[in-house]
mmCIF file of C-alpha atoms in Angstrom:
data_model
loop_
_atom_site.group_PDB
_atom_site.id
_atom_site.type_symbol
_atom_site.label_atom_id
_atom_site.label_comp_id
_atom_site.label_asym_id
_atom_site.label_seq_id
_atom_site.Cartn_x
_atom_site.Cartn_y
_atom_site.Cartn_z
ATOM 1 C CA UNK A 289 43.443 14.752 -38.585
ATOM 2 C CA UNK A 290 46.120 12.964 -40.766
ATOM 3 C CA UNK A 291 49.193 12.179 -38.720
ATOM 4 C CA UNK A 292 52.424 14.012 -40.203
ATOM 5 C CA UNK A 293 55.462 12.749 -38.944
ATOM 6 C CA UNK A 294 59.081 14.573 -39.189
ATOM 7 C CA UNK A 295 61.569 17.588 -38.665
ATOM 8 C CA UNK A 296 61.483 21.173 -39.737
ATOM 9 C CA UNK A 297 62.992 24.472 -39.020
ATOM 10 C CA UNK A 298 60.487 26.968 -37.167
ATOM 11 C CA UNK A 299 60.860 29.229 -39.871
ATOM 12 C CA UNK A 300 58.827 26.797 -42.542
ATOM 13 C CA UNK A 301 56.115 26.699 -40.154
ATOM 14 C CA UNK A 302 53.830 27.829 -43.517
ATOM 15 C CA UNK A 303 55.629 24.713 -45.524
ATOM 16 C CA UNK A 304 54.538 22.409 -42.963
ATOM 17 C CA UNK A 305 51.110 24.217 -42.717
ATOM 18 C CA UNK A 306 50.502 23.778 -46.148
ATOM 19 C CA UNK A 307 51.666 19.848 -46.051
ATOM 20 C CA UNK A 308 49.056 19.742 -43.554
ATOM 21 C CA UNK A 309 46.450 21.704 -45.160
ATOM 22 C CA UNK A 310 46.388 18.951 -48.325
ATOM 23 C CA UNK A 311 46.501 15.803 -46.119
ATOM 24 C CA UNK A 312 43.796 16.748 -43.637
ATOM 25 C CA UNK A 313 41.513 18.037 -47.100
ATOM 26 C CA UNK A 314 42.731 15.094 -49.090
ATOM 27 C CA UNK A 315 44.321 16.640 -52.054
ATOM 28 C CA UNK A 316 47.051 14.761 -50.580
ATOM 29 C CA UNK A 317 47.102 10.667 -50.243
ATOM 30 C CA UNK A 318 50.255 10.246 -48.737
ATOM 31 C CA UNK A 319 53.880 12.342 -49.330
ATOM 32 C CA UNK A 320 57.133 12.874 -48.670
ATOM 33 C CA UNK A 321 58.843 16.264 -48.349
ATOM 34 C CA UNK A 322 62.973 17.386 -47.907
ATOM 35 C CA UNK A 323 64.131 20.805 -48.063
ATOM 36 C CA UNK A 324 67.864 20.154 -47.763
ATOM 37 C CA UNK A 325 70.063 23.500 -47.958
ATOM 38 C CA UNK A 326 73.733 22.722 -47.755
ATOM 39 C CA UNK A 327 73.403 19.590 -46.767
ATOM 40 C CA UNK A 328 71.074 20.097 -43.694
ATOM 41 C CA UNK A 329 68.333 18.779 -43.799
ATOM 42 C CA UNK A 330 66.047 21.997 -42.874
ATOM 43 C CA UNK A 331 62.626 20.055 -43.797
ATOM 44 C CA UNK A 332 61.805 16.158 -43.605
ATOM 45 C CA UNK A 333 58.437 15.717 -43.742
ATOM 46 C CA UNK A 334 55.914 12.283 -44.475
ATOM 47 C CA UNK A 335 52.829 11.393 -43.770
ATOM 48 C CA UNK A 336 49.465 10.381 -44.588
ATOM 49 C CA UNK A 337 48.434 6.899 -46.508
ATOM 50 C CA UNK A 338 49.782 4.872 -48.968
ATOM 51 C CA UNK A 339 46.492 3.317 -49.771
ATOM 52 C CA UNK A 340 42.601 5.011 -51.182
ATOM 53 C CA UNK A 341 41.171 3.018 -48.483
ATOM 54 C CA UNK A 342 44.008 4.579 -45.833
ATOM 55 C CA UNK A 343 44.686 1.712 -43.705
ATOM 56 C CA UNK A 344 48.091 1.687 -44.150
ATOM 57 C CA UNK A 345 50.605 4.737 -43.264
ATOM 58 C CA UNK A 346 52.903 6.634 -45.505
ATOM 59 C CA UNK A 347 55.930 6.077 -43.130
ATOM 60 C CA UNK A 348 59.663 6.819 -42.905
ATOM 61 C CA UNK A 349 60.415 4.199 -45.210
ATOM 62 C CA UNK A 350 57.576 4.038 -47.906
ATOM 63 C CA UNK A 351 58.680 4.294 -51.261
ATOM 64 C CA UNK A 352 56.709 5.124 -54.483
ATOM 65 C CA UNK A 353 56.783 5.643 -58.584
ATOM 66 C CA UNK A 354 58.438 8.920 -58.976
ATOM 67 C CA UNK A 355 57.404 8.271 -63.085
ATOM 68 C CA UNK A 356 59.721 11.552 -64.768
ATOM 69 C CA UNK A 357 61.952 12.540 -61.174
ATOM 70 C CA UNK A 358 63.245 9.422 -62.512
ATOM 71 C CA UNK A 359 65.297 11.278 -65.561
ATOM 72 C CA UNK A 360 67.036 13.493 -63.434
ATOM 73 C CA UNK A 361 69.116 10.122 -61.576
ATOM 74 C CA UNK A 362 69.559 9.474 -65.385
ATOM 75 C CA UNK A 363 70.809 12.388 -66.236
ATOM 76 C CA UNK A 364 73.234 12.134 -63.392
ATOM 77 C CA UNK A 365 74.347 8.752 -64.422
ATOM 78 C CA UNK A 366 75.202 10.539 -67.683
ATOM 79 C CA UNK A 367 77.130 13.375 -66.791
ATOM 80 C CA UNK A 368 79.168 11.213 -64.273
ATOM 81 C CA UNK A 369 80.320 9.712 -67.821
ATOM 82 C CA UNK A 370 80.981 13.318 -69.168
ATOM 83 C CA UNK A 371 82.833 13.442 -65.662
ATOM 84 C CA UNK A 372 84.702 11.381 -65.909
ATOM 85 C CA UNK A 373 86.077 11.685 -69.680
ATOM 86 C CA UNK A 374 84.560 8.568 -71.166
ATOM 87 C CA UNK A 375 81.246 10.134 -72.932
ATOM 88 C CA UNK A 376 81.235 14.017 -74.960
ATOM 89 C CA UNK A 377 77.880 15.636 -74.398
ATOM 90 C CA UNK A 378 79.144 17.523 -78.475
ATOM 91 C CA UNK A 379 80.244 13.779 -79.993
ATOM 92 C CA UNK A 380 78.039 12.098 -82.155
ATOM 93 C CA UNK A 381 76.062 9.259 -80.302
ATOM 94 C CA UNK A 382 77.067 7.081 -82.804
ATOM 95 C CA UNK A 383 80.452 7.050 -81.589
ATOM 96 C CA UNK A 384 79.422 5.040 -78.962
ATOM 97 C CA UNK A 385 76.309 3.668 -80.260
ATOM 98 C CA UNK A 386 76.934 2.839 -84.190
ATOM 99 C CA UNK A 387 73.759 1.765 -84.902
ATOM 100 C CA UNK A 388 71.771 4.768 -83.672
ATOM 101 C CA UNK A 389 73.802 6.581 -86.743
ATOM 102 C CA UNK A 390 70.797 4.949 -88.857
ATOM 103 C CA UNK A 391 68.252 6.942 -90.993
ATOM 104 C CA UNK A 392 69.698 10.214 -91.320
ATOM 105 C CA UNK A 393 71.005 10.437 -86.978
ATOM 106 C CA UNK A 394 74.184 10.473 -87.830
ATOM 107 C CA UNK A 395 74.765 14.100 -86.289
ATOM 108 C CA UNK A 396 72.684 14.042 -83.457
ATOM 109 C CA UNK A 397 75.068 14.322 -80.740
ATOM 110 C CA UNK A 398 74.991 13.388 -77.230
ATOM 111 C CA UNK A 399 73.363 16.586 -76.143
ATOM 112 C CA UNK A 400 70.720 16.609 -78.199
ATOM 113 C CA UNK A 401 69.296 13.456 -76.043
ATOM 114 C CA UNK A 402 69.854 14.647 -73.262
ATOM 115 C CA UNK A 403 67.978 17.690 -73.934
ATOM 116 C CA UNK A 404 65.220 16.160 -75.587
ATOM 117 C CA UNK A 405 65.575 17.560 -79.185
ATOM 118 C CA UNK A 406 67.016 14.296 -81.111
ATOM 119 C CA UNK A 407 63.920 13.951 -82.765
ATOM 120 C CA UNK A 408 63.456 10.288 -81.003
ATOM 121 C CA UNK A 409 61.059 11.066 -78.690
ATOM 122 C CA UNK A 410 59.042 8.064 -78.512
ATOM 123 C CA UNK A 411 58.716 4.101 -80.195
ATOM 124 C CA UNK A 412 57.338 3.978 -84.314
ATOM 125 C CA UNK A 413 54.164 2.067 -84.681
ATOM 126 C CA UNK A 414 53.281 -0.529 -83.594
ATOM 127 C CA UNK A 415 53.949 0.319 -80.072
ATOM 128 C CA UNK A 416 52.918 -1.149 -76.757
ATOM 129 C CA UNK A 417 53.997 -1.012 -72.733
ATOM 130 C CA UNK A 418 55.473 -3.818 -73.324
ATOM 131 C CA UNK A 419 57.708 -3.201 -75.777
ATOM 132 C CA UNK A 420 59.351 -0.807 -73.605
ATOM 133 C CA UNK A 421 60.145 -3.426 -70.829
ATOM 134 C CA UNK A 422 62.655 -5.332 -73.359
ATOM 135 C CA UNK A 423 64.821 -2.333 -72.725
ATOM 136 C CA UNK A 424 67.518 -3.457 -75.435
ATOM 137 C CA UNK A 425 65.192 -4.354 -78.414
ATOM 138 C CA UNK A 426 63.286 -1.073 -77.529
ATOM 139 C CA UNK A 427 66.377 0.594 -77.709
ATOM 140 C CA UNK A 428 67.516 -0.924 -81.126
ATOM 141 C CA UNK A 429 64.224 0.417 -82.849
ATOM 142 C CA UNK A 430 64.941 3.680 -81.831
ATOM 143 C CA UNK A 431 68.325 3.495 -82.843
ATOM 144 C CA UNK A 432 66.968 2.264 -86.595
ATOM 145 C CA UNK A 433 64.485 5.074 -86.394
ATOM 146 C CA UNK A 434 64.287 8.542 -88.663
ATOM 147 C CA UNK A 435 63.632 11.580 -86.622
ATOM 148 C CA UNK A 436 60.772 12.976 -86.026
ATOM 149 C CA UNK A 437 61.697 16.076 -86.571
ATOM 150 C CA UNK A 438 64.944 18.260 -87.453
ATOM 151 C CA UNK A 439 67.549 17.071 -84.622
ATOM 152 C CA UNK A 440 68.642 20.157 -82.418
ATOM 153 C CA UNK A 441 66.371 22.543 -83.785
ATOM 154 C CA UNK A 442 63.730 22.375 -80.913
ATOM 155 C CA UNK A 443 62.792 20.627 -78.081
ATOM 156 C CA UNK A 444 60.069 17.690 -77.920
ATOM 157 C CA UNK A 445 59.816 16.010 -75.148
ATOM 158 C CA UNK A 446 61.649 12.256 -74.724
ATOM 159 C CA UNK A 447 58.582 10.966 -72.790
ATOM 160 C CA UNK A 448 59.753 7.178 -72.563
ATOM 161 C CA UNK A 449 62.641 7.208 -74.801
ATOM 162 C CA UNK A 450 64.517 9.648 -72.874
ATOM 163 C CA UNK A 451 65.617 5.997 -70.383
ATOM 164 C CA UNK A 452 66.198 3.824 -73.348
ATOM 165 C CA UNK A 453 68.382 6.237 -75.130
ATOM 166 C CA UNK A 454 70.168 7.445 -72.291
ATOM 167 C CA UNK A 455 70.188 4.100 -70.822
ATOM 168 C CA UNK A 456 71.876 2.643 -74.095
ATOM 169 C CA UNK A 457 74.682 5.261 -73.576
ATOM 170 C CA UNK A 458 75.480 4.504 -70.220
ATOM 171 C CA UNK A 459 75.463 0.254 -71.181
ATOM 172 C CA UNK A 460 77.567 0.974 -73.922
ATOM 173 C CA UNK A 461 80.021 3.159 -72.298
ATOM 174 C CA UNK A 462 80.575 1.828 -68.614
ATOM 175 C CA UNK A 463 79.115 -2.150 -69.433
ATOM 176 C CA UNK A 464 76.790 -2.222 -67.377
ATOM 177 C CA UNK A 465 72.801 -1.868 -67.823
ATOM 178 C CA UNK A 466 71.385 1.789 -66.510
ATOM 179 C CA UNK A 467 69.507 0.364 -63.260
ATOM 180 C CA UNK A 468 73.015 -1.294 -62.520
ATOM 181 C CA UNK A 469 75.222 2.025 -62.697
ATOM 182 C CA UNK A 470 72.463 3.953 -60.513
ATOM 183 C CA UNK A 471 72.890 1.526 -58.286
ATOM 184 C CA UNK A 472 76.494 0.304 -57.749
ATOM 185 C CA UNK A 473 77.626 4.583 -58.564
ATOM 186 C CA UNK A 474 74.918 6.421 -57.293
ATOM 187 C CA UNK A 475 72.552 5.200 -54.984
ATOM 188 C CA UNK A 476 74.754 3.284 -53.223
ATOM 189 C CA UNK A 477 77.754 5.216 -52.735
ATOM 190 C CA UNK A 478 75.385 7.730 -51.405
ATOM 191 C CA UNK A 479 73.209 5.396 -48.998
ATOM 192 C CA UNK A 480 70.424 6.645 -50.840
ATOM 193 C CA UNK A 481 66.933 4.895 -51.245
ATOM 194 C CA UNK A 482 66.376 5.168 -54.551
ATOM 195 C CA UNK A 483 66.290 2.540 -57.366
ATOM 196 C CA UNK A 484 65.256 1.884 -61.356
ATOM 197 C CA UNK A 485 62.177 -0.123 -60.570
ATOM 198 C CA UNK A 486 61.404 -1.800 -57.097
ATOM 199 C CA UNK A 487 62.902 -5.030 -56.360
ATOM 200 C CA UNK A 488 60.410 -7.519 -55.046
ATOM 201 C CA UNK A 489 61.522 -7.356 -51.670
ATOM 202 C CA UNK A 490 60.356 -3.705 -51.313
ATOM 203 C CA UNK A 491 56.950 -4.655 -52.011
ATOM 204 C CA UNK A 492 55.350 -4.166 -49.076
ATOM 205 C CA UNK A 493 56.591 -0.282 -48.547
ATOM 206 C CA UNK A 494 55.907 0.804 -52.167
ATOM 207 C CA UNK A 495 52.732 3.477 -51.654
ATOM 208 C CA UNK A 496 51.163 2.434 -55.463
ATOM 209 C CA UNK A 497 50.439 5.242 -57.618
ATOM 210 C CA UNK A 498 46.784 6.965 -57.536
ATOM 211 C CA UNK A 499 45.931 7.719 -61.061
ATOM 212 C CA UNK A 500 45.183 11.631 -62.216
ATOM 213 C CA UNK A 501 42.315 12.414 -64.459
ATOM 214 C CA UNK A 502 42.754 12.254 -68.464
ATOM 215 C CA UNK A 503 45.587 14.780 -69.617
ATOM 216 C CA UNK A 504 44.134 17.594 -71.647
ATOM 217 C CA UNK A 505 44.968 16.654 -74.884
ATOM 218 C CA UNK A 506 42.881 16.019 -77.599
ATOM 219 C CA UNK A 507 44.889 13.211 -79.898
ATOM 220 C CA UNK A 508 42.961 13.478 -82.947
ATOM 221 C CA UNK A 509 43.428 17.196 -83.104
ATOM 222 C CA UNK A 510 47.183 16.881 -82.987
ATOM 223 C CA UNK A 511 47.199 15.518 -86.155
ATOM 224 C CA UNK A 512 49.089 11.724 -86.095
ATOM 225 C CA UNK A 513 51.792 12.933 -88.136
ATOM 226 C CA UNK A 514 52.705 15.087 -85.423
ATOM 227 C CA UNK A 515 55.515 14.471 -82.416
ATOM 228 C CA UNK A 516 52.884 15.254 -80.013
ATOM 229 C CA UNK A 517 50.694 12.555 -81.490
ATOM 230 C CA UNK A 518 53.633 10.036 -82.408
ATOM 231 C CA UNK A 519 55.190 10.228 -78.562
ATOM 232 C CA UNK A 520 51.844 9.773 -76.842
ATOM 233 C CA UNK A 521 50.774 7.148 -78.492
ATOM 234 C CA UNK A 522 54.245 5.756 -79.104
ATOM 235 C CA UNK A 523 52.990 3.517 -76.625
ATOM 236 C CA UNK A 524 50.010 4.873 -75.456
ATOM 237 C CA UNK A 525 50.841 4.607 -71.051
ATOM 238 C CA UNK A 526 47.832 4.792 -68.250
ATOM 239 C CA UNK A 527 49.027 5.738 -64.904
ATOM 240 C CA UNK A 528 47.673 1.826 -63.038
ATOM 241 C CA UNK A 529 50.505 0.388 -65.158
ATOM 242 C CA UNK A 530 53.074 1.570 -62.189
ATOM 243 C CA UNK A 531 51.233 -0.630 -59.808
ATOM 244 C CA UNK A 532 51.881 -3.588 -61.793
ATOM 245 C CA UNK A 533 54.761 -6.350 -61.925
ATOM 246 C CA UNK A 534 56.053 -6.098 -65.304
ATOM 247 C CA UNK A 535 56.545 -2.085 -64.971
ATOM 248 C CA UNK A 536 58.454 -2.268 -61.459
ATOM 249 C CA UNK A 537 61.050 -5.048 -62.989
ATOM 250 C CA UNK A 538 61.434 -3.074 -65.521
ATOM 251 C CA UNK A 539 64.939 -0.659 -66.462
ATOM 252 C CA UNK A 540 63.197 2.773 -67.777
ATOM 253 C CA UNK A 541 65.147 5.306 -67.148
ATOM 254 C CA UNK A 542 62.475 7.849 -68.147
ATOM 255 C CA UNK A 543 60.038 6.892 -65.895
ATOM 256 C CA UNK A 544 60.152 3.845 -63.430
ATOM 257 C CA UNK A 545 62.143 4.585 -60.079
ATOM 258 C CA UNK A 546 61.350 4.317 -57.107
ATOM 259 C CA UNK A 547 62.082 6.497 -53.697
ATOM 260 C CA UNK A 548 60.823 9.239 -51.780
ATOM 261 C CA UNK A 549 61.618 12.809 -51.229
ATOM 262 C CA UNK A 550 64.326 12.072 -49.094
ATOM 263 C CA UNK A 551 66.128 9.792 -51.593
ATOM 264 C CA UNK A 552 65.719 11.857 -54.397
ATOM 265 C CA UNK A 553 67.130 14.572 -52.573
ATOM 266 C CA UNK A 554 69.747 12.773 -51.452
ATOM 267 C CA UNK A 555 70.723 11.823 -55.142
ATOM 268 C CA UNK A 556 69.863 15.139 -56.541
ATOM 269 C CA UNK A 557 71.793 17.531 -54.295
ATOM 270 C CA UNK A 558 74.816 16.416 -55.785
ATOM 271 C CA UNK A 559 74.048 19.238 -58.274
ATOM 272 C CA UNK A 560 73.384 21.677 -55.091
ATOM 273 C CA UNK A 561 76.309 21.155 -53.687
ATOM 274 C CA UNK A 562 79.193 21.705 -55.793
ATOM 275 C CA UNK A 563 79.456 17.906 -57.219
ATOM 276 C CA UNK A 564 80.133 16.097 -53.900
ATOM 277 C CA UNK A 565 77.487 14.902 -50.963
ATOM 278 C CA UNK A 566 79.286 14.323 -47.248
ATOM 279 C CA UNK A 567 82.556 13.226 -48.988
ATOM 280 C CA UNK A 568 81.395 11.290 -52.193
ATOM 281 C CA UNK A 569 82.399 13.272 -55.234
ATOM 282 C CA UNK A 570 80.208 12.412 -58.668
ATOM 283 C CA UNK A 571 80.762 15.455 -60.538
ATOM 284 C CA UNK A 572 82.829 18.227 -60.856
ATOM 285 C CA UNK A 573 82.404 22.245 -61.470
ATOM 286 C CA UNK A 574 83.154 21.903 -65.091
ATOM 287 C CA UNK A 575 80.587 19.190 -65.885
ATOM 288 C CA UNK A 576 78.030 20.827 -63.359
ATOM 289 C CA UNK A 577 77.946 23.860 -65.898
ATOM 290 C CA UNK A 578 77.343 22.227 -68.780
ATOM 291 C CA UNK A 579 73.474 21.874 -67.065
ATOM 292 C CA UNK A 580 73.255 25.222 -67.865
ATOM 293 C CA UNK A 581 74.027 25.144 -71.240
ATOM 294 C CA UNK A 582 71.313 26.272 -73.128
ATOM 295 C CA UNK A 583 69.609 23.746 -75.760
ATOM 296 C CA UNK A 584 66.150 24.847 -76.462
ATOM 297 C CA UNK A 585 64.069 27.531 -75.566
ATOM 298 C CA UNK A 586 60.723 27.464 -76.933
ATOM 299 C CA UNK A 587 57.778 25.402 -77.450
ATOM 300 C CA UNK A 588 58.090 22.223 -76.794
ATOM 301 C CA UNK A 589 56.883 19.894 -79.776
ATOM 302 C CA UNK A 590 55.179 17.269 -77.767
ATOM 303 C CA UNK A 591 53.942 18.652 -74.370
ATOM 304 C CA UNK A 592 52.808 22.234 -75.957
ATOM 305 C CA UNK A 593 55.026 23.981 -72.766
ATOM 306 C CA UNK A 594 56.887 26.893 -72.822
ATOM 307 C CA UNK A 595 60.829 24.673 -71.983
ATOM 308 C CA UNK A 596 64.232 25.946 -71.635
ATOM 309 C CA UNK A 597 66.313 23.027 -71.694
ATOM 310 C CA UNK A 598 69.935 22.895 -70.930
ATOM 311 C CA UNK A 599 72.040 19.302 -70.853
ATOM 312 C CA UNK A 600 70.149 16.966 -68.717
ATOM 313 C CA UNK A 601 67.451 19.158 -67.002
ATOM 314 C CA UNK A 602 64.856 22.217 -67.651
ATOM 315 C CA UNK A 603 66.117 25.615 -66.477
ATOM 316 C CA UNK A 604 63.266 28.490 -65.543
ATOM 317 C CA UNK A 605 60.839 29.960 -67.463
ATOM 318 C CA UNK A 606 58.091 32.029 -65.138
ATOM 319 C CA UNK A 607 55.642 31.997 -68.066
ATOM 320 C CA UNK A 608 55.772 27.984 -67.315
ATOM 321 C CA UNK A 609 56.169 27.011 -63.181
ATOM 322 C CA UNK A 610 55.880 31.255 -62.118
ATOM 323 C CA UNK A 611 57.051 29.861 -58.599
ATOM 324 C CA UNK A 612 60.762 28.762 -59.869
ATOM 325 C CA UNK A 613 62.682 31.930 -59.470
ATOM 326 C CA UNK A 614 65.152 32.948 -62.177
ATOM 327 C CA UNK A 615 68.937 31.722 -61.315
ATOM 328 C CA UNK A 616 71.179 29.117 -61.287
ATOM 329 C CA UNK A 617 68.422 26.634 -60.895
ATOM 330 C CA UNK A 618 67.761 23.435 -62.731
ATOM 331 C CA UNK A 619 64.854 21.277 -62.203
ATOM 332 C CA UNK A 620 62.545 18.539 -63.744
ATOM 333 C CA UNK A 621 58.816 17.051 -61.864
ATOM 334 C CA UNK A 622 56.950 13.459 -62.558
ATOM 335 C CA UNK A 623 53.950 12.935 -63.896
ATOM 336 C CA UNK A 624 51.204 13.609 -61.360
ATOM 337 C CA UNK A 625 53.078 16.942 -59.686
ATOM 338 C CA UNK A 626 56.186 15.593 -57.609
ATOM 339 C CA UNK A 627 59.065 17.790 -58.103
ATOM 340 C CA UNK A 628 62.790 18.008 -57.517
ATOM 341 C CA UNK A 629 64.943 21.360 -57.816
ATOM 342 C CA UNK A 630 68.067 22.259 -57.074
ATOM 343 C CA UNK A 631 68.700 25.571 -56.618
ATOM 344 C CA UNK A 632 72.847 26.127 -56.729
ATOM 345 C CA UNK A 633 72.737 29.964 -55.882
ATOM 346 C CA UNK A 634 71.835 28.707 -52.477
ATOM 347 C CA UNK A 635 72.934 25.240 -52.344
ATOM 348 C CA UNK A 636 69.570 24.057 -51.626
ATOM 349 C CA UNK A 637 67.761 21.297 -52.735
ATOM 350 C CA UNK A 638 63.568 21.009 -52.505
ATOM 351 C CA UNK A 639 62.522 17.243 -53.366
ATOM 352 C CA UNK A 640 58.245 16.409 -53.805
ATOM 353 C CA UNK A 641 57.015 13.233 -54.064
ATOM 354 C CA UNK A 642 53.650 11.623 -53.344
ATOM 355 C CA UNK A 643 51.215 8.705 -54.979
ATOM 356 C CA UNK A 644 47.579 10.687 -55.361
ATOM 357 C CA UNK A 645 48.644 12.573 -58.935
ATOM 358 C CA UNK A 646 47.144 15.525 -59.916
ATOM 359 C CA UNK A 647 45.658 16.528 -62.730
ATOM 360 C CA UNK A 648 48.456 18.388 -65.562
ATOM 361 C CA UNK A 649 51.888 18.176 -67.312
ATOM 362 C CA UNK A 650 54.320 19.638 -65.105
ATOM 363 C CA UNK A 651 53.892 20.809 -61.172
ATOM 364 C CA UNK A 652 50.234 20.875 -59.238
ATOM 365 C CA UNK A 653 48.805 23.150 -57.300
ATOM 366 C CA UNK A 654 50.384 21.533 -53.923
ATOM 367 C CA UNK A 655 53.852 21.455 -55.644
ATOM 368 C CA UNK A 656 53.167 25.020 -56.118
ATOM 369 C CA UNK A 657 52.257 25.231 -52.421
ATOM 370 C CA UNK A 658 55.008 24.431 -50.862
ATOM 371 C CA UNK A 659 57.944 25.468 -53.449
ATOM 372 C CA UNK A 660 56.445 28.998 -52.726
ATOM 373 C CA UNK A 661 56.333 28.549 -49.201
ATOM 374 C CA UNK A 662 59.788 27.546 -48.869
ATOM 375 C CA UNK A 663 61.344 30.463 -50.908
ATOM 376 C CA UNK A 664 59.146 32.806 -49.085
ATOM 377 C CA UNK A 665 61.081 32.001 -45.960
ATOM 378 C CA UNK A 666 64.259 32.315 -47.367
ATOM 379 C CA UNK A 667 66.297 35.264 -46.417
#
């Protein structure tokens, strides 16, 4: 039996049971699991291996690639901007960026990023991992790019670009590169374990990635004119590349940082919470419900989901994750099935996040487990 280490409440019992369930089967490699409602800490779960070959523990401390969690710090980073008056989510982003103005952008407004309907949802050809680890040049192509598609009129999902654009914003606004401001105004105000990339020192705890099998999508048939086609190949990304040097030095703010359920939690209830975690104020009421400000509802362009976006973060749909209820609830997940939502209705926040991915765009089957578990103990 796979040792699970941790605290819960009595009445998850059937959370905990279904952590349990997926370790001992081996769905699960190794995870972390918070439940934090008000800022108790109801669930704090971990366990299993941070390794295929299990001989080393998933412990208190081990850290992993949290691949698309990882917009939802950047988002934060953002609207601590908004916050704080120096960036307008309805100004054009080339007021603070001139050059993304370029090519016919100059109307797409702050927003439009952060809800993933600029039409800049990925690198033009030629594109390669690579490029996106010289996080300024990457930026300047997109900023000399035309968009994809009509700007604001629907949503396609900022796969990679999402970091770099946002990222850009924060450098030119505050001065200081994205992976900086998470750190210096976010993570570390907070105490929280969480960083844009993994610094070398943290080798030894990070829990490397477990690749899923092929996404469902046939390229070809999307037609390479397409945003679907343009974004996934724009570069083309296996999951093994978050195991290696150059991606963990990296600043991508779509898709590279590092920390477990408990940091991400930690971060994320912010939202939760009314803008302020045990005395540390990032964001106020006003800027908290601008979230929930409706962008796109539709079809999303590249990933083929029913999305309702609003500034920053996906609001429910039950015809897309069923086991999100409908309310003040905003949410996002990572590539492979972790998850973080924070559900402001009851000042809770749930925060996923594991290294064996499974298979599909958005959620698993365990993230399913245990987000429905937790609700159904809820009064």
């Amino acid at each position: 039996m796979t040792e699970l280490h941790g605290t819960y409440e009595p009445r998850f019992h059937a959370t905990r049971a279904a952590l349990r369930r997926n370790l001992d089967s081996g769905k699960e490699l190794g995870a972390s699991l918070v439940v934090d409602i008000d800022g108790e800490r109801v669930i704090d779960l971990w366990g299993g291996f941070r390794d295929p070959a299990r001989t080393v523990a998933w412990d208190e401390h081990t850290i992993t690639n949290v691949w698309s969690v990882t917009k939802t710090v950047t988002s934060l980073a953002a609207l601590m901007l908004v916050d704080r008056g120096d960036l307008d989510v309805h100004a054009p982003v080339a007021r603070y960026w001139p050059e993304f103005g370029a090519n016919g952008k100059q109307d797409v407004e702050v927003r439009h990023l952060l809800s993933h309907t600029s039409g800049v949802s990925g690198l033009d050809q030629p594109a390669t991992i690579e490029d996106l680890y010289d996080t300024e040049r990457a930026a300047a192509r997109m900023a000399a790019q035309a968009p994809w598609w009509a700007p604001g009129t629907a949503s396609g999902y900022h796969l990679f670009s999402f970091g770099h654009l946002i990222g850009e914003l924060v450098r030119r606004v505050s001065g200081r590169p994205l992976k900086e401001f998470v750190a210096e105004e976010i993570a570390g105000p907070l105490g929280a374990d969480f960083r844009i990339g993994a610094a070398e020192r943290d080798r030894s705890r990070i829990a490397d990635v477990v690749p899923p099998p092929p996404l469902p999508f046939d390229l070809e048939a999307l037609g390479k004119d397409s945003p679907a086609y343009r974004t996934l190949t724009g570069p083309s990304v296996t999951a093994d590349v978050a195991n290696t040097p150059g991606w963990r030095a990296a600043d991508i703010g779509a898709a590279n940082g590092h920390g477990n359920a408990r940091s991400v939690a930690r971060i994320l209830s912010v939202l939760a919470r009314g803008g302020e975690v045990d005395g540390v104020r990032l964001l106020g009421e006003r800027t908290i419900d601008l979230v929930f400000d409706v962008q796109a509802d539709g079809i999303d362009l590249v990933n083929g989901l029913p999305l309702r976006w609003g500034i920053g973060y996906a609001l429910p749909r039950r015809d897309t994750l069923p086991w999100i209820p409908d309310g003040r609830i905003c949410f996002w997940g990572g590539w492979g099935g972790s998850m973080i939502i924070m559900d402001l209705d009851r000042r809770m926040t749930i925060s996923y996040m594991m290294n064996k991915m499974a298979p599909g765009i958005l959620g698993s089957d365990r993230s399913a487990a245990y987000v429905q578990a937790v609700y159904d103990h809820l009064p």
